Short mmCIF file of C-alpha atoms in Angstrom, two decimals:
data_model
loop_
_atom_site.label_atom_id
_atom_site.label_comp_id
_atom_site.label_asym_id
_atom_site.label_seq_id
_atom_site.Cartn_x
_atom_site.Cartn_y
_atom_site.Cartn_z
CA MET A 553 157.50 67.36 153.54
CA LYS A 554 155.20 69.94 152.12
CA PRO A 555 153.08 68.99 149.14
CA SER A 556 154.58 72.36 147.39
CA PHE A 557 157.89 70.37 147.12
CA LEU A 558 156.70 67.25 145.97
CA LEU A 559 155.38 69.19 143.37
CA PHE A 560 158.43 70.43 142.20
CA ARG A 561 159.95 67.27 142.39
CA PHE A 562 157.41 65.81 140.10
CA LEU A 563 157.66 68.55 137.63
CA CYS A 564 161.36 68.42 137.57
CA LEU A 565 161.09 64.94 136.24
CA PHE A 566 160.40 65.91 133.40
CA LEU A 567 162.93 68.71 132.56
CA PHE A 568 164.82 66.41 130.05
CA TRP A 569 162.14 67.50 127.22
CA ALA A 570 163.03 70.84 127.44
CA SER A 571 165.63 70.18 124.63
CA MET A 572 163.98 67.90 122.05
CA GLU A 573 163.62 69.85 119.23
CA ASN A 574 163.39 67.54 115.89
CA ALA A 575 162.15 64.77 114.15
CA SER A 576 161.05 65.56 110.81
CA LEU A 577 159.03 64.69 108.10
CA GLN A 578 159.58 66.93 105.15
CA ALA A 579 158.64 70.31 106.58
CA GLN A 580 157.79 69.69 110.21
CA GLN A 581 159.74 68.80 113.33
CA ILE A 582 158.11 67.23 116.24
CA GLY A 583 159.22 68.88 119.60
CA LEU A 584 157.49 67.22 122.73
CA GLY A 585 158.40 69.39 125.47
CA PHE A 586 156.10 70.08 128.42
CA LEU A 587 154.93 71.42 131.56
CA PHE A 588 157.02 74.83 130.77
CA ARG A 589 156.48 78.20 131.60
CA PRO A 590 154.20 80.03 129.56
CA HIS A 591 156.02 82.62 126.58
CA VAL A 592 156.64 84.06 123.82
CA ARG A 593 159.55 83.24 121.97
CA LEU A 594 160.84 85.06 118.71
CA GLY A 595 163.86 83.83 116.80
CA MET A 596 166.05 83.71 113.59
CA ASP A 597 168.46 81.27 112.04
CA TYR A 598 171.39 81.76 109.93
CA LEU A 599 173.01 79.63 107.14
CA PRO A 600 175.74 81.38 105.64
CA SER A 601 176.01 81.05 101.56
CA GLN A 602 177.85 78.51 100.50
CA ALA A 603 179.34 76.83 97.00
CA ILE A 604 177.77 74.06 95.65
CA ASN A 605 179.20 73.93 92.56
CA ASP A 606 180.37 76.52 89.78
CA SER A 607 177.12 78.27 89.35
CA LEU A 608 175.38 77.28 91.68
CA ARG A 609 175.27 78.88 95.86
CA PHE A 610 172.83 78.14 98.73
CA GLN A 611 171.91 80.26 101.91
CA MET A 612 169.06 80.52 104.00
CA ASN A 613 167.35 82.43 106.97
CA ARG A 614 164.81 81.52 109.11
CA TYR A 615 162.47 83.68 111.24
CA SER A 616 160.24 81.96 113.76
CA LEU A 617 157.28 83.06 116.85
CA ASN A 618 156.30 80.13 119.23
CA ALA A 619 153.85 80.83 122.12
CA VAL A 620 152.71 78.77 125.17
CA VAL A 621 149.27 79.49 126.73
CA PRO A 622 148.35 77.35 129.64
CA LEU A 623 144.73 76.15 129.46
CA SER A 624 143.99 74.05 132.88
CA GLY A 625 145.88 72.24 135.53
CA LYS A 626 145.46 70.51 138.67
CA VAL A 627 147.14 68.53 141.54
CA GLU A 628 145.33 66.26 143.96
CA ALA A 629 147.14 65.54 146.89
CA SER A 630 146.30 62.51 149.61
CA LEU A 631 148.15 62.71 152.82
CA GLN A 632 146.45 59.13 153.59
CA ASP A 633 148.64 57.21 150.86
CA LEU A 634 151.20 59.81 150.52
CA SER A 635 150.30 60.12 146.86
CA LEU A 636 150.33 63.04 144.57
CA LYS A 637 148.61 63.39 140.92
CA ALA A 638 148.66 66.15 138.34
CA SER A 639 147.23 67.04 134.94
CA TYR A 640 148.55 69.83 133.25
CA HIS A 641 147.01 71.58 129.09
CA PHE A 642 148.19 73.87 127.17
CA LEU A 643 147.57 75.47 124.09
CA THR A 644 150.94 76.06 121.74
CA PHE A 645 151.01 78.37 118.46
CA ASN A 646 153.99 78.46 115.91
CA THR A 647 154.32 80.20 112.83
CA GLY A 648 157.38 81.45 110.61
CA PHE A 649 159.17 81.73 107.47
CA ARG A 650 162.05 80.77 105.50
CA THR A 651 163.93 82.80 102.59
CA PRO A 652 166.11 80.24 100.74
CA ASN A 653 168.77 82.06 98.32
CA VAL A 654 169.60 79.53 95.79
CA GLU A 655 170.07 80.25 91.93
CA TYR A 656 167.01 78.49 90.19
CA ALA A 657 164.53 80.15 92.87
CA SER A 658 162.91 83.52 92.47
CA PRO A 659 164.86 86.06 94.56
CA ASN A 660 161.00 86.55 96.08
CA SER A 661 160.64 83.00 97.24
CA ARG A 662 159.17 82.53 100.79
CA LEU A 663 158.13 79.26 102.49
CA TYR A 664 155.54 80.09 105.22
CA ASN A 665 154.19 77.97 107.90
CA ALA A 666 151.64 77.95 110.60
CA SER A 667 150.36 75.42 113.57
CA ILE A 668 148.44 75.21 116.44
CA GLY A 669 147.72 72.42 118.86
CA ILE A 670 147.04 71.03 122.50
CA SER A 671 149.20 69.06 124.69
CA GLY A 672 148.84 67.49 127.90
CA ILE A 673 150.72 65.63 130.88
CA ARG A 674 148.84 63.50 133.51
CA GLY A 675 150.75 61.44 135.96
CA ALA A 676 151.63 60.37 139.33
CA LEU A 677 154.77 60.76 141.86
CA LEU A 678 155.76 57.38 141.97
CA LYS A 679 154.08 55.46 138.93
CA GLY A 680 155.64 58.01 136.39
CA ALA A 681 153.35 60.13 133.61
CA TYR A 682 151.61 59.93 130.46
CA PHE A 683 152.21 62.63 127.75
CA TYR A 684 149.81 63.47 124.67
CA THR A 685 150.42 66.37 122.17
CA LEU A 686 148.14 67.21 118.78
CA ASN A 687 149.02 69.17 116.26
CA LEU A 688 147.22 70.87 112.97
CA GLY A 689 149.10 73.35 110.72
CA PHE A 690 149.80 73.97 107.08
CA VAL A 691 152.98 74.48 105.01
CA GLN A 692 153.58 76.72 101.93
CA GLU A 693 152.81 73.90 98.82
CA GLY A 694 152.78 76.46 96.10
CA GLN A 695 154.07 79.39 94.50
CA SER A 696 152.01 81.46 96.62
CA LEU A 697 149.98 81.68 99.69
CA ASP A 698 146.94 80.72 98.33
CA GLN A 699 148.26 77.45 97.91
CA MET A 700 148.86 75.85 101.36
CA HIS A 701 149.29 71.70 102.08
CA PRO A 702 147.97 70.76 105.67
CA PHE A 703 149.84 68.45 107.85
CA GLY A 704 149.23 67.42 111.36
CA ILE A 705 151.16 65.46 114.33
CA ALA A 706 150.06 63.30 116.97
CA ALA A 707 151.97 61.90 119.62
CA PHE A 708 151.88 59.30 122.72
CA ALA A 709 154.36 58.64 125.63
CA LYS A 710 155.04 57.00 128.80
CA LEU A 711 157.91 58.52 130.99
CA GLN A 712 158.90 55.80 133.34
CA ILE A 713 160.88 56.56 136.35
CA LYS A 714 163.84 54.81 137.59
CA GLY A 715 165.41 56.92 139.96
CA ILE A 716 166.07 60.74 141.03
CA TYR A 717 167.95 61.27 138.02
CA LYS A 718 167.26 58.35 135.96
CA HIS A 719 164.15 58.42 133.49
CA ASN A 720 163.25 56.56 130.57
CA ILE A 721 160.20 57.48 127.92
CA TYR A 722 159.12 55.41 125.47
CA GLY A 723 156.11 56.25 122.79
CA VAL A 724 154.95 56.81 119.29
CA ALA A 725 154.08 59.75 116.72
CA LEU A 726 152.14 59.89 113.91
CA LEU A 727 153.01 62.19 110.85
CA TYR A 728 150.75 63.28 108.47
CA GLN A 729 151.75 65.33 105.33
CA TYR A 730 151.69 65.14 101.50
CA LYS A 731 148.76 62.72 101.91
CA ARG A 732 151.07 60.26 103.56
CA PHE A 733 151.07 58.92 107.16
CA LEU A 734 154.12 58.12 108.91
CA PRO A 735 154.56 56.53 112.52
CA VAL A 736 157.60 57.56 114.27
CA PRO A 737 158.79 55.30 117.24
CA LEU A 738 160.12 57.46 120.46
CA LEU A 739 162.88 56.32 122.71
CA GLY A 740 164.60 58.28 124.88
CA ILE A 741 166.76 58.42 128.21
CA ASN A 742 167.49 61.06 131.01
CA ARG A 743 170.53 61.13 133.03
CA LYS A 744 172.69 63.27 135.49
CA ILE A 745 176.56 62.73 134.94
CA ALA A 746 177.84 64.68 137.59
CA LYS A 747 176.47 67.81 139.60
CA ASN A 748 174.96 70.31 137.36
CA LEU A 749 175.33 68.26 134.24
CA THR A 750 172.81 66.00 132.43
CA THR A 751 172.46 64.31 129.40
CA GLN A 752 169.23 63.64 127.44
CA ILE A 753 168.64 61.39 124.07
CA LEU A 754 165.50 61.18 122.54
CA LEU A 755 165.46 59.11 119.11
CA PRO A 756 165.44 59.98 116.07
CA ALA A 757 165.21 63.55 117.12
CA GLN A 758 168.23 64.94 119.21
CA ALA A 759 170.91 64.17 122.13
CA THR A 760 171.94 67.23 124.33
CA LEU A 761 174.52 67.69 126.76
CA SER A 762 173.45 70.25 129.26
CA TYR A 763 175.69 72.40 131.92
CA LYS A 764 173.61 75.01 134.22
CA ILE A 765 176.50 77.41 135.23
CA ASN A 766 174.56 79.12 137.67
CA LYS A 767 170.96 80.59 138.10
CA LYS A 768 171.04 82.54 135.02
CA LEU A 769 173.76 81.02 132.71
CA ASN A 770 173.08 77.58 131.25
CA VAL A 771 175.07 75.74 128.08
CA ASP A 772 173.57 73.15 125.89
CA TRP A 773 175.98 71.05 123.41
CA THR A 774 173.31 69.84 120.86
CA THR A 775 172.87 67.42 117.92
CA SER A 776 169.88 67.29 115.98
CA LEU A 777 168.19 66.37 112.76
CA LEU A 778 166.40 68.88 110.39
CA SER A 779 164.36 68.86 107.27
CA PHE A 780 161.91 70.77 105.32
CA ARG A 781 159.98 70.83 102.22
CA GLY A 782 158.15 74.02 100.52
CA GLY A 783 156.97 75.62 97.40
CA ILE A 784 159.13 78.31 95.51
CA ILE A 785 158.73 80.50 92.68
CA PRO A 786 161.34 78.88 90.11
CA ASN A 787 163.55 81.48 88.39
CA LEU A 788 162.99 80.31 84.89
CA ASN A 789 165.79 82.41 83.15
CA TRP A 790 168.27 80.37 85.13
CA ILE A 791 166.84 76.92 84.45
CA GLY A 792 166.22 77.61 81.03
CA ASN A 793 170.09 78.79 80.43
CA GLN A 794 171.21 75.23 82.05
CA ASN A 795 169.72 73.61 78.81
CA LEU A 796 166.60 72.37 80.77
CA ASN A 797 162.99 73.31 80.05
CA PRO A 798 160.65 71.74 82.43
CA THR A 799 156.96 72.56 82.92
CA PHE A 800 156.56 73.16 86.55
CA GLN A 801 153.26 72.89 87.69
CA ASN A 802 153.92 72.63 91.67
CA PRO A 803 157.75 73.34 92.18
CA ASN A 804 159.10 72.28 96.01
CA LEU A 805 162.37 72.77 97.36
CA ASN A 806 163.90 70.22 99.62
CA TYR A 807 166.48 70.56 102.48
CA THR A 808 168.13 68.64 104.95
CA HIS A 809 170.99 68.38 107.33
CA LEU A 810 172.18 67.27 110.50
CA ARG A 811 173.46 70.27 113.01
CA SER A 812 175.32 69.68 116.11
CA GLY A 813 176.08 73.18 118.18
CA LEU A 814 176.21 74.98 121.50
CA MET A 815 173.62 77.10 122.76
CA VAL A 816 173.97 79.71 125.11
CA SER A 817 170.69 80.65 127.45
CA TYR A 818 170.98 83.97 129.61
CA LYS A 819 168.38 85.65 132.21
CA ILE A 820 168.03 88.93 131.57
CA GLY A 821 165.81 89.68 134.87
CA SER A 822 163.05 87.63 136.17
CA ARG A 823 160.67 87.49 132.42
CA TRP A 824 163.33 87.57 129.97
CA GLN A 825 165.79 85.08 128.28
CA LEU A 826 168.69 86.09 125.77
CA GLU A 827 169.65 82.68 123.59
CA ALA A 828 172.63 82.73 121.12
CA GLU A 829 173.42 79.29 119.12
CA GLY A 830 176.32 78.44 117.07
CA GLY A 831 177.62 75.43 115.59
CA TYR A 832 178.12 73.05 112.42
CA ALA A 833 175.66 71.96 109.75
CA LEU A 834 176.80 68.64 107.95
CA PHE A 835 175.02 65.72 105.67
CA ARG A 836 173.24 68.66 103.94
CA ASN A 837 171.20 67.44 100.75
CA LEU A 838 169.47 70.17 98.64
CA TYR A 839 167.09 69.32 95.21
CA LEU A 840 164.12 71.01 93.60
CA GLN A 841 160.98 68.61 92.79
CA ASP A 842 158.10 68.95 90.69
CA GLN A 843 154.94 65.90 90.63
CA ASN A 844 157.66 62.73 90.67
CA GLU A 845 160.62 64.32 89.01
CA GLN A 846 163.91 65.91 90.83
CA TYR A 847 166.00 68.55 89.27
CA PHE A 848 169.51 70.34 90.80
CA LYS A 849 170.17 67.22 93.53
CA HIS A 850 172.98 68.04 95.55
CA THR A 851 175.14 67.49 98.53
CA VAL A 852 176.05 70.52 100.14
CA PRO A 853 178.96 71.38 101.45
CA ALA A 854 179.21 71.44 105.42
CA THR A 855 179.23 74.83 106.69
CA PHE A 856 178.67 77.10 110.23
CA TYR A 857 175.17 78.29 111.56
CA GLY A 858 174.06 80.82 114.11
CA GLY A 859 170.80 81.67 115.96
CA ILE A 860 169.61 84.09 118.04
CA ALA A 861 166.28 83.99 120.20
CA LEU A 862 164.40 86.35 122.58
CA ARG A 863 161.92 84.69 124.76
CA MET A 864 159.58 86.93 127.13
CA ASP A 865 157.68 85.02 129.98
CA LEU A 866 154.08 85.60 130.60
CA GLY A 867 153.47 84.05 133.85
CA LYS A 868 155.25 81.99 136.72
CA GLY A 869 156.27 78.49 136.44
CA VAL A 870 158.31 75.72 138.40
CA VAL A 871 160.07 74.67 134.89
CA SER A 872 160.77 76.73 132.28
CA SER A 873 162.35 76.06 128.51
CA LYS A 874 163.62 77.56 125.53
CA LEU A 875 160.89 75.45 123.16
CA PHE A 876 157.57 73.80 123.50
CA GLY A 877 155.27 71.71 121.38
CA ASN A 878 156.10 72.21 117.61
CA ASP A 879 158.92 73.72 116.17
CA PHE A 880 158.76 74.21 112.63
#
């Protein structure tokens, strides 16, 4: 068996990480995908306007840019003991902003974020592999870009090989934001259900059912958690009409939902891939927070959501992915 084919088998063992997207602490989500094709991805998500009550409506757009740059990689093969070892390191960059539309926020409110990080993988063909990621970034904390709040994510995980289509993963992530540290356990599985049909589950982040229709077309059904927090400009005129007169120092918008939907990925040529997503957002919660006080805390009715993205591959690779590193 040629070493190149052994490497291909080795890399394919990590494919189930491709759909892992969210395990959130306030404004951030963990995505521990790795060993993917270098790329740039530009995306837009849309939540339609939804009535909360007679005086409040909520709508939001999200725009994101993600990039993956390989730093180093090597493979060590030994024909004497038929072993294969590999190690890879990647640089990841993510940035974007959200435009929330709700009556108690100024129409000019935008929630900015950016991060940069390094991720790596090291392992052996028959013994499994170890993965790490370290990311640092900021989210908009106050009413302007001059008020930013740092955050960090560090994670370490072990991939355990139980069979060709049977893999387990366990590890831990440490999240830092708003002067708090939060450890998050990571538990996941990857299983092949039928030909071209696999399931990937990562707790507490996401569950995905993937079906490969052909070489160009792939369909994923995904359920995942999203949560964010960011500073806004309050609409003081509207708030004053609600018989409230708070003195805001650092108002932040908090939003959480669980979403479940279908993503269709289609390859356009050798370098381009178009992605379209649609589904249902439910268990939605929204409120405004300033210091230790909460205002306008509501459960938002469930609604449909949509998204579209365009990805350009920057180089050749054995395994490709929709997402890499952290997705904010």
